[in-house]
PDB file of C-alpha atoms in Angstrom:
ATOM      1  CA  UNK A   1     -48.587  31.335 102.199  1.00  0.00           C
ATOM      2  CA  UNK A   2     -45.475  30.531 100.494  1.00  0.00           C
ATOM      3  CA  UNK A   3     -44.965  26.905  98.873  1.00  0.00           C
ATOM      4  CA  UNK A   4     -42.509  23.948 100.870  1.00  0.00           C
ATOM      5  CA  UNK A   5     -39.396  24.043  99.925  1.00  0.00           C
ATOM      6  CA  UNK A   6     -40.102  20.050  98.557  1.00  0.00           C
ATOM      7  CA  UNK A   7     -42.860  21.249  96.358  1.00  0.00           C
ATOM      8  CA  UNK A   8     -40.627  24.857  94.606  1.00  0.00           C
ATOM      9  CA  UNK A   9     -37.881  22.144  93.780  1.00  0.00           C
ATOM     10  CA  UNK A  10     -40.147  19.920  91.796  1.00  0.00           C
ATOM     11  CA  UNK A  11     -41.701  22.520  89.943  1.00  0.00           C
ATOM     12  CA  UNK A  12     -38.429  23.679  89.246  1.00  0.00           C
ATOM     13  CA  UNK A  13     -37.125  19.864  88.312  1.00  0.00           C
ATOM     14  CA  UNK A  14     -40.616  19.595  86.159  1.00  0.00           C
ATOM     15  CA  UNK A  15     -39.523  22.576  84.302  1.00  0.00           C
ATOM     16  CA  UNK A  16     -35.492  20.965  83.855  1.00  0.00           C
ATOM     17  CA  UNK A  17     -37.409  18.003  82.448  1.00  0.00           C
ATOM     18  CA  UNK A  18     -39.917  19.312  80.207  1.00  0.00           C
ATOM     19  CA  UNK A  19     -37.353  21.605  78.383  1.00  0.00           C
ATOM     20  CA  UNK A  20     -34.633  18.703  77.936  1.00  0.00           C
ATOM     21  CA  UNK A  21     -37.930  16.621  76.794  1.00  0.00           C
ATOM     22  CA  UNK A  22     -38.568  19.551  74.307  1.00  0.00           C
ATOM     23  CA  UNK A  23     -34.904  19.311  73.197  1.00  0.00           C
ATOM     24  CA  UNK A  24     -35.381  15.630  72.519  1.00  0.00           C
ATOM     25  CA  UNK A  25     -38.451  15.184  71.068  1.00  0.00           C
ATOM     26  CA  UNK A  26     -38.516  12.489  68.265  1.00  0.00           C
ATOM     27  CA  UNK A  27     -39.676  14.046  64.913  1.00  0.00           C
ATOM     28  CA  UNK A  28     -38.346  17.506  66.441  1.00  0.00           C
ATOM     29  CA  UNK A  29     -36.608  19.460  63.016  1.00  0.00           C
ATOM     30  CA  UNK A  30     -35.254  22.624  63.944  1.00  0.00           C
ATOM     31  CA  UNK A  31     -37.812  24.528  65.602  1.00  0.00           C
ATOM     32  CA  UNK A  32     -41.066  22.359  64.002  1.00  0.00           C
ATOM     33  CA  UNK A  33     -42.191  18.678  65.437  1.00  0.00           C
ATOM     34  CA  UNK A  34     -43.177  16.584  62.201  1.00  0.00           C
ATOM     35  CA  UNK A  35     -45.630  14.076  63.286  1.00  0.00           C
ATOM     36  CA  UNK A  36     -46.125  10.778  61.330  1.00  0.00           C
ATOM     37  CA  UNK A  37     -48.356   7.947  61.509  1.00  0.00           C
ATOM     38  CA  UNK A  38     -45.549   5.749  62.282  1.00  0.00           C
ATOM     39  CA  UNK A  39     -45.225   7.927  65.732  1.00  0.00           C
ATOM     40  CA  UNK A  40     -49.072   8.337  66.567  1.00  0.00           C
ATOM     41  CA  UNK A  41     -52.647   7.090  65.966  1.00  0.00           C
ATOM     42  CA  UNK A  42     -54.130  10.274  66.626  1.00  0.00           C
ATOM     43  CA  UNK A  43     -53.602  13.878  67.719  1.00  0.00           C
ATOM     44  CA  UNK A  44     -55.399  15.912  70.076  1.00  0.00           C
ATOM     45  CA  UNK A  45     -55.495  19.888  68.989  1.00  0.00           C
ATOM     46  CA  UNK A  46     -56.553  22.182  71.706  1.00  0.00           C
ATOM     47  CA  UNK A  47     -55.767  25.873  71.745  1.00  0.00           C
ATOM     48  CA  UNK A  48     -55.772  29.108  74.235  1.00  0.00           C
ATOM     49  CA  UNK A  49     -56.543  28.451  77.675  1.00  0.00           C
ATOM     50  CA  UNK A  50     -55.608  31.639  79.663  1.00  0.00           C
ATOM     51  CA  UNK A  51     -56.068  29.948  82.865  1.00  0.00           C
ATOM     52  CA  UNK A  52     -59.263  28.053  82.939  1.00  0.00           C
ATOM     53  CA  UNK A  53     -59.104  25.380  84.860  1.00  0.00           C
ATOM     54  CA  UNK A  54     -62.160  23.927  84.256  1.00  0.00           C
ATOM     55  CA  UNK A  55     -61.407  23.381  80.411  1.00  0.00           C
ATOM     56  CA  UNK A  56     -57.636  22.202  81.025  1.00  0.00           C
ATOM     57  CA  UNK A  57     -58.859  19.104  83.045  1.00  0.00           C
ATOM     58  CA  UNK A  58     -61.215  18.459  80.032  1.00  0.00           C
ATOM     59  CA  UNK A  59     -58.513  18.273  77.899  1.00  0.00           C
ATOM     60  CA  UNK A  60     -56.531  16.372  80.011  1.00  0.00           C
ATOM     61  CA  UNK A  61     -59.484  13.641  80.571  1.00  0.00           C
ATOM     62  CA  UNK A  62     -60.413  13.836  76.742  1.00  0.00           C
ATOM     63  CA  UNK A  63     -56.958  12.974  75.695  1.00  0.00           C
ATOM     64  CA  UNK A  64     -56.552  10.199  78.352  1.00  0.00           C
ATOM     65  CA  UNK A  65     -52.797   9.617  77.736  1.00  0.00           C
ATOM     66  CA  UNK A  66     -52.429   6.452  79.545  1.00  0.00           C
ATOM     67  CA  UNK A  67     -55.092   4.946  78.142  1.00  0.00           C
ATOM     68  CA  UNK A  68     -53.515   5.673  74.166  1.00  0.00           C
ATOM     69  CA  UNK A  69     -50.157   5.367  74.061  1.00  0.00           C
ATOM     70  CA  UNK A  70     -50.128   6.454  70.835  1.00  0.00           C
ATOM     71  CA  UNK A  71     -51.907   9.476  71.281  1.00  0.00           C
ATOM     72  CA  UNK A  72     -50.329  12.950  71.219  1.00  0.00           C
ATOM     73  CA  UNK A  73     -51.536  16.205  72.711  1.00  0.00           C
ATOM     74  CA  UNK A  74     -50.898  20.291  71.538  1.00  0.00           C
ATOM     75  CA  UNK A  75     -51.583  22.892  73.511  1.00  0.00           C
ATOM     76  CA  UNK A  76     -50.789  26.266  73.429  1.00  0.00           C
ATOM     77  CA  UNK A  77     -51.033  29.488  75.564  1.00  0.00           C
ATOM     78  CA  UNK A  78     -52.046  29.189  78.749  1.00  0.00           C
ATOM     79  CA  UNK A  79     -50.847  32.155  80.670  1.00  0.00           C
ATOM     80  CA  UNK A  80     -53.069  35.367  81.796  1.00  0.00           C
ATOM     81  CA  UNK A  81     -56.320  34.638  83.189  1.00  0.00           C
ATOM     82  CA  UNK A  82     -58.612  32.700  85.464  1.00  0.00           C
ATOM     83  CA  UNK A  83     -58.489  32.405  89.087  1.00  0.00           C
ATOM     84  CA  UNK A  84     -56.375  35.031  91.334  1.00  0.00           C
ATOM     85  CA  UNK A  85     -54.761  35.023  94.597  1.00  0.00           C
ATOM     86  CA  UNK A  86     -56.816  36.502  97.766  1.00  0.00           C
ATOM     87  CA  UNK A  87     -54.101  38.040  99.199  1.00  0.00           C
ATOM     88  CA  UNK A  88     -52.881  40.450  96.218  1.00  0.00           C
ATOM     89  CA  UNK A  89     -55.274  39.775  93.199  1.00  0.00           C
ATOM     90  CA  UNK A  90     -51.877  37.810  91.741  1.00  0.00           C
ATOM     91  CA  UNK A  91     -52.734  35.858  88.421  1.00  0.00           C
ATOM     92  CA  UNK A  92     -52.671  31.990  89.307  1.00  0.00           C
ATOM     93  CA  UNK A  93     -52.354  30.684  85.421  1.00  0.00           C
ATOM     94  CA  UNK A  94     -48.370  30.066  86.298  1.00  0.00           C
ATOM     95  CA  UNK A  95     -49.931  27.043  87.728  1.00  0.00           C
ATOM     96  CA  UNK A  96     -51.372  25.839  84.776  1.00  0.00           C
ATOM     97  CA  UNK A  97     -48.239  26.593  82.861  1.00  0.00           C
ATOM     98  CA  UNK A  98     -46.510  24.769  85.581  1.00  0.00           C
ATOM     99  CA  UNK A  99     -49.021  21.729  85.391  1.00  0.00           C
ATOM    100  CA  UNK A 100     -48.152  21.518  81.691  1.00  0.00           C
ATOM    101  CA  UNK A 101     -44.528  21.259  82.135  1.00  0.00           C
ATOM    102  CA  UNK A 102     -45.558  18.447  84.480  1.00  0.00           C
ATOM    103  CA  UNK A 103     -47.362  16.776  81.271  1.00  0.00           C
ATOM    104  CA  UNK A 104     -44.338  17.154  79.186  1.00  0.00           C
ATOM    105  CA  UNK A 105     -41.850  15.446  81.397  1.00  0.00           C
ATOM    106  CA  UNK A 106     -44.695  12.527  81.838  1.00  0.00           C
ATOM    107  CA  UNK A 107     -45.317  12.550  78.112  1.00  0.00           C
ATOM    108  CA  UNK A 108     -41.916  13.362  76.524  1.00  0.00           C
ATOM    109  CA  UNK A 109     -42.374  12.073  73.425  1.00  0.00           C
ATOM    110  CA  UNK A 110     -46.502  12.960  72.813  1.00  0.00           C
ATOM    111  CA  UNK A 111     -47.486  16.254  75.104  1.00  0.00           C
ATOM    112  CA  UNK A 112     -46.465  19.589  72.423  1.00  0.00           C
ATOM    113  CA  UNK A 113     -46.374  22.979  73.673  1.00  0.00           C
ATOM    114  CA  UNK A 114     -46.542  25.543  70.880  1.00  0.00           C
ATOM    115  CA  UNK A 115     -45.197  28.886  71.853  1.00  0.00           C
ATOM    116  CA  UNK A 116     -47.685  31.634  71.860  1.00  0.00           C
ATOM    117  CA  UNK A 117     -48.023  35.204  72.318  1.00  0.00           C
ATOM    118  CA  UNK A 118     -48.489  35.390  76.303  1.00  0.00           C
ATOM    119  CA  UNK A 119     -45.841  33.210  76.899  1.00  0.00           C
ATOM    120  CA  UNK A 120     -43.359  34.865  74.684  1.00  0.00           C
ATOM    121  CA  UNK A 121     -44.259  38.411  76.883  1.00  0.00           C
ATOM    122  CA  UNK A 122     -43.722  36.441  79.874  1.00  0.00           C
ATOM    123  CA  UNK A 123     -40.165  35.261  78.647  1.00  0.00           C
ATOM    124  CA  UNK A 124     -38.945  38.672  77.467  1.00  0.00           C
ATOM    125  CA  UNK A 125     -41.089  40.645  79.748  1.00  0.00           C
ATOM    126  CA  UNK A 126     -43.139  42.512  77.219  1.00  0.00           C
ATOM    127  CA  UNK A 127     -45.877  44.235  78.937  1.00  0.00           C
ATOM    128  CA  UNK A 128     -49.732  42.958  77.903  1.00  0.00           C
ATOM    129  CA  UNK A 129     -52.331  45.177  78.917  1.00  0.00           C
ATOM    130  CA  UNK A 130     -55.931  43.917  78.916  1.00  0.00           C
ATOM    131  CA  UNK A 131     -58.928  45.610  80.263  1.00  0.00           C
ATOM    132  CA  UNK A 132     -56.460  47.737  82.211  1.00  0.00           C
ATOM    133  CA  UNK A 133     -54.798  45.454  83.784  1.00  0.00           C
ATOM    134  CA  UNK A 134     -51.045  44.836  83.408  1.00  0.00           C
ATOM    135  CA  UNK A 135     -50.992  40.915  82.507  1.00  0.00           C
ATOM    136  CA  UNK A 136     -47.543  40.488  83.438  1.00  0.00           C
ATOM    137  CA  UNK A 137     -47.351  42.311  86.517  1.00  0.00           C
ATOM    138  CA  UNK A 138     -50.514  39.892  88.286  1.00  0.00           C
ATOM    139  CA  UNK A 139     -48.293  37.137  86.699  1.00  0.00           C
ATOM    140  CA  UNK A 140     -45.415  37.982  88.349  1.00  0.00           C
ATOM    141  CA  UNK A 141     -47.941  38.565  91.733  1.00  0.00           C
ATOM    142  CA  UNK A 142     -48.606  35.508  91.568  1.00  0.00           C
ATOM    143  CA  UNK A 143     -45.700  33.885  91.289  1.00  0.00           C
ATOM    144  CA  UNK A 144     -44.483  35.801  94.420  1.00  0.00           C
ATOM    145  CA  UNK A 145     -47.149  34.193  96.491  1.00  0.00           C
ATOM    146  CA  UNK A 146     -46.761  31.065  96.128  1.00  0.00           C
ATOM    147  CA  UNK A 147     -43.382  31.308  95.714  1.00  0.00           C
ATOM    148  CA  UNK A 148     -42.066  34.197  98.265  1.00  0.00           C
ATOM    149  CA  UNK A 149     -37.997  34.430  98.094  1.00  0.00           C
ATOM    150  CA  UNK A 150     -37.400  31.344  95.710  1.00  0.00           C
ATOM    151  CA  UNK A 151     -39.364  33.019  92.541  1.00  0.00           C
ATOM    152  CA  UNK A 152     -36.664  34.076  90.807  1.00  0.00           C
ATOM    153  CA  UNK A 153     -35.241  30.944  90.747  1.00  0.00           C
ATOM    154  CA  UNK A 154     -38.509  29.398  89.480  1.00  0.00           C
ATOM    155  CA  UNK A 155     -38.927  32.259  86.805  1.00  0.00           C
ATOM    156  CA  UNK A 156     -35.463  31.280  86.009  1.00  0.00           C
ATOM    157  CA  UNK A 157     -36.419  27.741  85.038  1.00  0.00           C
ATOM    158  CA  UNK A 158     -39.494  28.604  83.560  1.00  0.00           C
ATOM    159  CA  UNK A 159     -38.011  31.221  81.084  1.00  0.00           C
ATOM    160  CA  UNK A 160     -35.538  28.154  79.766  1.00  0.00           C
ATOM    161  CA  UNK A 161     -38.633  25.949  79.262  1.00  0.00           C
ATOM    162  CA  UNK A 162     -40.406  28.457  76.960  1.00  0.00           C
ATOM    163  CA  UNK A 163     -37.093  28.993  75.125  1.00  0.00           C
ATOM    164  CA  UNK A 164     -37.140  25.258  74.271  1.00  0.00           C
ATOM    165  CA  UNK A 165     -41.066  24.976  73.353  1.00  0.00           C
ATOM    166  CA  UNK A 166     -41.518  24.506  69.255  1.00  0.00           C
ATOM    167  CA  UNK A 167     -42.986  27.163  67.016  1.00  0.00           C
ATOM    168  CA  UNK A 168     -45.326  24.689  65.178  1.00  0.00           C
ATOM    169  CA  UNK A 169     -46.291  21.038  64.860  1.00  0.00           C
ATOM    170  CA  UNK A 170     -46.286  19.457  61.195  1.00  0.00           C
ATOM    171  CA  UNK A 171     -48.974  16.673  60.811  1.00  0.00           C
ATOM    172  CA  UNK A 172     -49.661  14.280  57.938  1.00  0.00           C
ATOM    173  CA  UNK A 173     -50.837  15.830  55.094  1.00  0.00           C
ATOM    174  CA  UNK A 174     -49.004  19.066  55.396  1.00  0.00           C
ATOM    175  CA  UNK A 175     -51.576  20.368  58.339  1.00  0.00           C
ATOM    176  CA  UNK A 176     -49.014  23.106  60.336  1.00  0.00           C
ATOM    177  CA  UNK A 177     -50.599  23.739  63.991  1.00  0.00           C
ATOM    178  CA  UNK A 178     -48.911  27.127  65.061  1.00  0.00           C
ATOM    179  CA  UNK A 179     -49.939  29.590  66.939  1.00  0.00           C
ATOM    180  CA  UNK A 180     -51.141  32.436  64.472  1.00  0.00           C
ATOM    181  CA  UNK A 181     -49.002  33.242  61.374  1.00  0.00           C
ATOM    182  CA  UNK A 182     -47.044  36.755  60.464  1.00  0.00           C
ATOM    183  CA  UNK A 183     -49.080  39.650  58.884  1.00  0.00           C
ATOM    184  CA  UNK A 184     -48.234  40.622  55.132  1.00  0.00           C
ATOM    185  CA  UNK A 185     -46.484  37.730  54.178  1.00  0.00           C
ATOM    186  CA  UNK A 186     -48.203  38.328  50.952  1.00  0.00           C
ATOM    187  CA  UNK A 187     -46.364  41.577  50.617  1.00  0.00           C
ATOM    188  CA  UNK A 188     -43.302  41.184  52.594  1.00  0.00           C
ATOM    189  CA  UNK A 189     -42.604  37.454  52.083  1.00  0.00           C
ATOM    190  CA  UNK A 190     -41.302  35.508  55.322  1.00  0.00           C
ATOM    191  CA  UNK A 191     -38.341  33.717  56.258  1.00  0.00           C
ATOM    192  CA  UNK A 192     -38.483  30.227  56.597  1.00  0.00           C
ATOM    193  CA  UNK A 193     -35.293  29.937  58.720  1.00  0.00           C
ATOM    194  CA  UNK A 194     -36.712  30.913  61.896  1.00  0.00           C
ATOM    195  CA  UNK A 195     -38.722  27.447  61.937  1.00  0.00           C
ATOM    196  CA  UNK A 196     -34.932  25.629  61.310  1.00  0.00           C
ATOM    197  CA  UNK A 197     -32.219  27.861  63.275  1.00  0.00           C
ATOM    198  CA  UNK A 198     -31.166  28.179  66.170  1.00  0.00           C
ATOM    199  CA  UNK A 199     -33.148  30.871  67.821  1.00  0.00           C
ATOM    200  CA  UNK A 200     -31.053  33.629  69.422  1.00  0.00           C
ATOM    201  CA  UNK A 201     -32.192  36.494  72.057  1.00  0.00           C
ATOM    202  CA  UNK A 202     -33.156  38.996  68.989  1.00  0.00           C
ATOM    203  CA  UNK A 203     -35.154  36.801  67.294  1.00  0.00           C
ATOM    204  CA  UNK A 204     -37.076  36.253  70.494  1.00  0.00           C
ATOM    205  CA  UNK A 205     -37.488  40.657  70.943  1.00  0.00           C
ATOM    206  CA  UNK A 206     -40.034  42.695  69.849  1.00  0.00           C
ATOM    207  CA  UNK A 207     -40.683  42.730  66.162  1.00  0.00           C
ATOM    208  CA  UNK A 208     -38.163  40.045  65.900  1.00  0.00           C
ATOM    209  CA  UNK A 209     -39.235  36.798  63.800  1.00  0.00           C
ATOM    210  CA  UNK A 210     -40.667  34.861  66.786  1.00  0.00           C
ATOM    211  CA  UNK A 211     -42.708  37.941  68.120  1.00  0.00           C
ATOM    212  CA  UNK A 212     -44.347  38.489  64.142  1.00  0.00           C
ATOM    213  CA  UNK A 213     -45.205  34.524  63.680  1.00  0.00           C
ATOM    214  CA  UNK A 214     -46.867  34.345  67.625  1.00  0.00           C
ATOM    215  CA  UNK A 215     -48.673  38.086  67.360  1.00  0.00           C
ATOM    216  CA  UNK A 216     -50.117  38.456  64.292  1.00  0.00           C
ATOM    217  CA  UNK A 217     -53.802  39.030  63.109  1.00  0.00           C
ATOM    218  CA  UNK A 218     -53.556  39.026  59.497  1.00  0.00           C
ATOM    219  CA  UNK A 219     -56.164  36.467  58.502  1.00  0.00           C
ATOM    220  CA  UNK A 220     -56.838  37.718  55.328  1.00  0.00           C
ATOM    221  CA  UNK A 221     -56.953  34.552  52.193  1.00  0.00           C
ATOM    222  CA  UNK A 222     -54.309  36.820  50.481  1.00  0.00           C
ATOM    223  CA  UNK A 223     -51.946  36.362  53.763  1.00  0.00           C
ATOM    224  CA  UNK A 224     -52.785  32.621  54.869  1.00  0.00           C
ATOM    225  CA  UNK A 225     -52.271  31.327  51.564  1.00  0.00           C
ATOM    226  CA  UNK A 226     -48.857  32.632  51.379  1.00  0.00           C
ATOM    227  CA  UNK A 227     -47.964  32.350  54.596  1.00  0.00           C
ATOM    228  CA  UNK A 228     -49.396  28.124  54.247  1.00  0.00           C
ATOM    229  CA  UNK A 229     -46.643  28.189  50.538  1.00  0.00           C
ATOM    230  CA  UNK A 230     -44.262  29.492  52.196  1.00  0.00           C
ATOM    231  CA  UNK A 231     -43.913  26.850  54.822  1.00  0.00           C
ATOM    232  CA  UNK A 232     -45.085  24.348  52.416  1.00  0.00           C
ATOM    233  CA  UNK A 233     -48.857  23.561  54.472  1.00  0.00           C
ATOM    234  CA  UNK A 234     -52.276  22.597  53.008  1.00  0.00           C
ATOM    235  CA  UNK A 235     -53.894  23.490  56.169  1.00  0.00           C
ATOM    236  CA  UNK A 236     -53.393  26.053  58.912  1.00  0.00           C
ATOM    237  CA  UNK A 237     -54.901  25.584  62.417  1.00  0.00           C
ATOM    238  CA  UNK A 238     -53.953  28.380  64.962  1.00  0.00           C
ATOM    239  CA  UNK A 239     -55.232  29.892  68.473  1.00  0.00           C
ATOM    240  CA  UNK A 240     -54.860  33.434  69.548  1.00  0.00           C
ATOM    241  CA  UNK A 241     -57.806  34.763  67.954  1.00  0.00           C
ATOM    242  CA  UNK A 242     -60.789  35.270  70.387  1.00  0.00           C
ATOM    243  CA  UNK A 243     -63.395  33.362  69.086  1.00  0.00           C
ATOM    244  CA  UNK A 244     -67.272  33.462  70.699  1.00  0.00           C
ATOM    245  CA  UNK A 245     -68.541  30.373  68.734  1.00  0.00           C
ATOM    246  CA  UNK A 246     -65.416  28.056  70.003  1.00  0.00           C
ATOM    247  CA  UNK A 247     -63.928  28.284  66.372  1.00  0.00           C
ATOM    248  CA  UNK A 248     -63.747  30.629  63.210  1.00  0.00           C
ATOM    249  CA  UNK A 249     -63.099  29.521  59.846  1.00  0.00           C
ATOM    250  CA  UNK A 250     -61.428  32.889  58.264  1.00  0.00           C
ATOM    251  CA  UNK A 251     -60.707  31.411  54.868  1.00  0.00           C
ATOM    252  CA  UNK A 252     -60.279  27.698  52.903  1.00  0.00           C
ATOM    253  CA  UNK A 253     -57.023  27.666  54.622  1.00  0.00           C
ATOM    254  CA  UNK A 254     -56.788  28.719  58.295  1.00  0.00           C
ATOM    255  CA  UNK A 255     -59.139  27.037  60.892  1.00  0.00           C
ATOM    256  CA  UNK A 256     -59.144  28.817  64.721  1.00  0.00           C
ATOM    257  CA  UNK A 257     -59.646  27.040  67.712  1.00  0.00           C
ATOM    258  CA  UNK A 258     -60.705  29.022  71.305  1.00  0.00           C
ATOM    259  CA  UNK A 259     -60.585  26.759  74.433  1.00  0.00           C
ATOM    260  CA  UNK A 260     -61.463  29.314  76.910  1.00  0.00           C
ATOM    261  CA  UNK A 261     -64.528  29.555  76.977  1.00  0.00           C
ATOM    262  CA  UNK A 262     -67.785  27.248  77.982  1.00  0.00           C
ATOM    263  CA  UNK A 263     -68.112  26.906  73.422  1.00  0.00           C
ATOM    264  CA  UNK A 264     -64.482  25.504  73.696  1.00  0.00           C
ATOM    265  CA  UNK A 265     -63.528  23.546  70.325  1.00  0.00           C
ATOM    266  CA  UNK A 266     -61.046  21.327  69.857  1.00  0.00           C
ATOM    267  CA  UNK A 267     -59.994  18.923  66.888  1.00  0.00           C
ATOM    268  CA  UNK A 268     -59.095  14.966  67.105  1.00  0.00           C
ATOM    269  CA  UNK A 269     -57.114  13.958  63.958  1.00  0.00           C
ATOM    270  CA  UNK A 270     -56.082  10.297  62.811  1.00  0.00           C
ATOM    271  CA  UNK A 271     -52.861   9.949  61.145  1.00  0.00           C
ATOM    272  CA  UNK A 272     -53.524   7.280  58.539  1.00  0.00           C
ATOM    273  CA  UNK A 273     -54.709  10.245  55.705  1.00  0.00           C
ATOM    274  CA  UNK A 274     -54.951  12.865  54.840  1.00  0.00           C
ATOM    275  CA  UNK A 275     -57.543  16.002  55.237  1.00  0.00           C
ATOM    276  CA  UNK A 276     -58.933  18.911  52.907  1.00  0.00           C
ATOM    277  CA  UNK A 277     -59.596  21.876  54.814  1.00  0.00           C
ATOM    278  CA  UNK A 278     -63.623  20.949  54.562  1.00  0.00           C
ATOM    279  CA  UNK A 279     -62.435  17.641  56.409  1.00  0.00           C
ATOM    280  CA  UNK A 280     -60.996  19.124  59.575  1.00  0.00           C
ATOM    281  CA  UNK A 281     -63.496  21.521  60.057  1.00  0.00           C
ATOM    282  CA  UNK A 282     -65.443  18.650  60.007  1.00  0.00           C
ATOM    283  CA  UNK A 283     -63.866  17.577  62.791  1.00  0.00           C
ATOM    284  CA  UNK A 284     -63.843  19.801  65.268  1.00  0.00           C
ATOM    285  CA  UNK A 285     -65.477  19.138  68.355  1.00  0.00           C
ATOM    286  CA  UNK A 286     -67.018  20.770  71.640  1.00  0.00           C
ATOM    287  CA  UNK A 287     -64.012  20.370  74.049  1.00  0.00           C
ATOM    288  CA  UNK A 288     -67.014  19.359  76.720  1.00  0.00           C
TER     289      UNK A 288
END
């Protein structure tokens, strides 16, 4: 059964907001958020969701916005996975990614959506296949659901949010939350501009700059250690990387965090000082 007419206009108006909000974010430099104690307390670092529902409303409650004002949330990748519509098998994640728009234009200034790998193939329409299954096309089955005639228009909007999410989040200390890094940076070098330009339609294609820093899997020491000088980090902290335990700790620089499954890790981090690597893994913490 296709949506009201009331409720397709505020998603589309939630989308409107959250991109302007992305736009506008204070500490937003170029294409990175730089976080400072001055702005926030403490930040809440969660990472892939791929639709489960069950884990984004622990996140939600654990980061209990209205109760710290001076709390800010990332997230990242959300798209693909979890429940599906009865009546054609559609994907139902665009709900969640809907639901997080929602949280940005409520949280302007402390809700950061990192763009990841799923939602970049959902912007350019680069085809995911996953035990089989075309990713996009149940996406875009779902969509048509709930939103029958009117989801092109919603598409429309939510293709102009994910063109205004940030490619990484700087905290204190040089920590860089993104959501994996480019492979053979170590070899090939990378270029730093894509985190500072304005990002055009190639950069945005496949094996453009944004589709290398949101796909790869290089997680080598060799890799993360140039990729973490290049872009001037102590610490990495990424998603994208299936990870059974909740978290993998690839090397003295990179730390992974899962959130899909019932192991789901995430990582609360003051801002009044600064972390080692050994620190933050410290840190982390069973999402529920």
């Amino acid at each position: 059964m296709v949506a009201p007419f009331d409720y397709i206009e505020g998603v589309i108006a939630a989308y409107r907001q959250a991109a302007e909000a992305n736009r506008r974010t204070p500490g937003r430099e170029g294409n990175v958020v730089v976080i400072t104690p001055e702005m926030a307390d403490d930040v809440l670092v969660t990472a892939d969701l791929h639709g489960h529902r069950r884990n984004f409303n622990a996140i939600r409650k654990l980061a209990d916005l209205d109760n710290h004002p001076r709390r800010h949330l990332i997230m990242q990748e959300v798209c693909h996975g979890g429940p599906t519509y009865p009546e054609n098998g559609g994907c139902m994640s665009h709900s969640m990614l809907e639901d997080v728009a929602k949280l940005k234009a409520k949280y302007p200034d402390r809700v950061h959506f990192i763009l990841s790998n799923h939602e970049l193939a959902e912007m350019t329409e680069y085809p995911i296949l996953k035990a089989k299954k075309m990713l996009n096309l149940l996406f875009r089955m779902g969509m048509q659901v709930m939103y029958g005639p009117a989801v092109d228009k919603v598409r429309e909007a939510m293709v102009a949010f994910l063109k205004s999410c940030p490619l990484a989040v700087r905290l204190p200390g040089d920590v860089v939350v993104c959501h994996t890094l480019p492979e053979q940076v170590d070899r090939k070098g990378f270029d730093t501009s894509i985190l500072e330009k304005q990002l055009e339609a190639i950069d945005f294609r496949e094996h453009g700059r944004v589709f290398e820093l949101v796909w790869g899997r290089d997680f080598r020491r060799e890799n993360a250690v140039a990729f973490a000088q290049a872009i001037s980090a102590n610490v990495l902290i990424h998603g994208h990387e299936p990870c059974p335990n909740g978290f993998d700790v690839p090397n003295d620089v990179q730390v992974i965090l899962d959130c899909t499954g019932d192991k789901a890790t995430c990582l609360l981090l003051p801002t009044d000082r600064t972390y080692t690597h050994g620190e933050i893994v410290g840190r982390l913490a069973r999402l529920t």
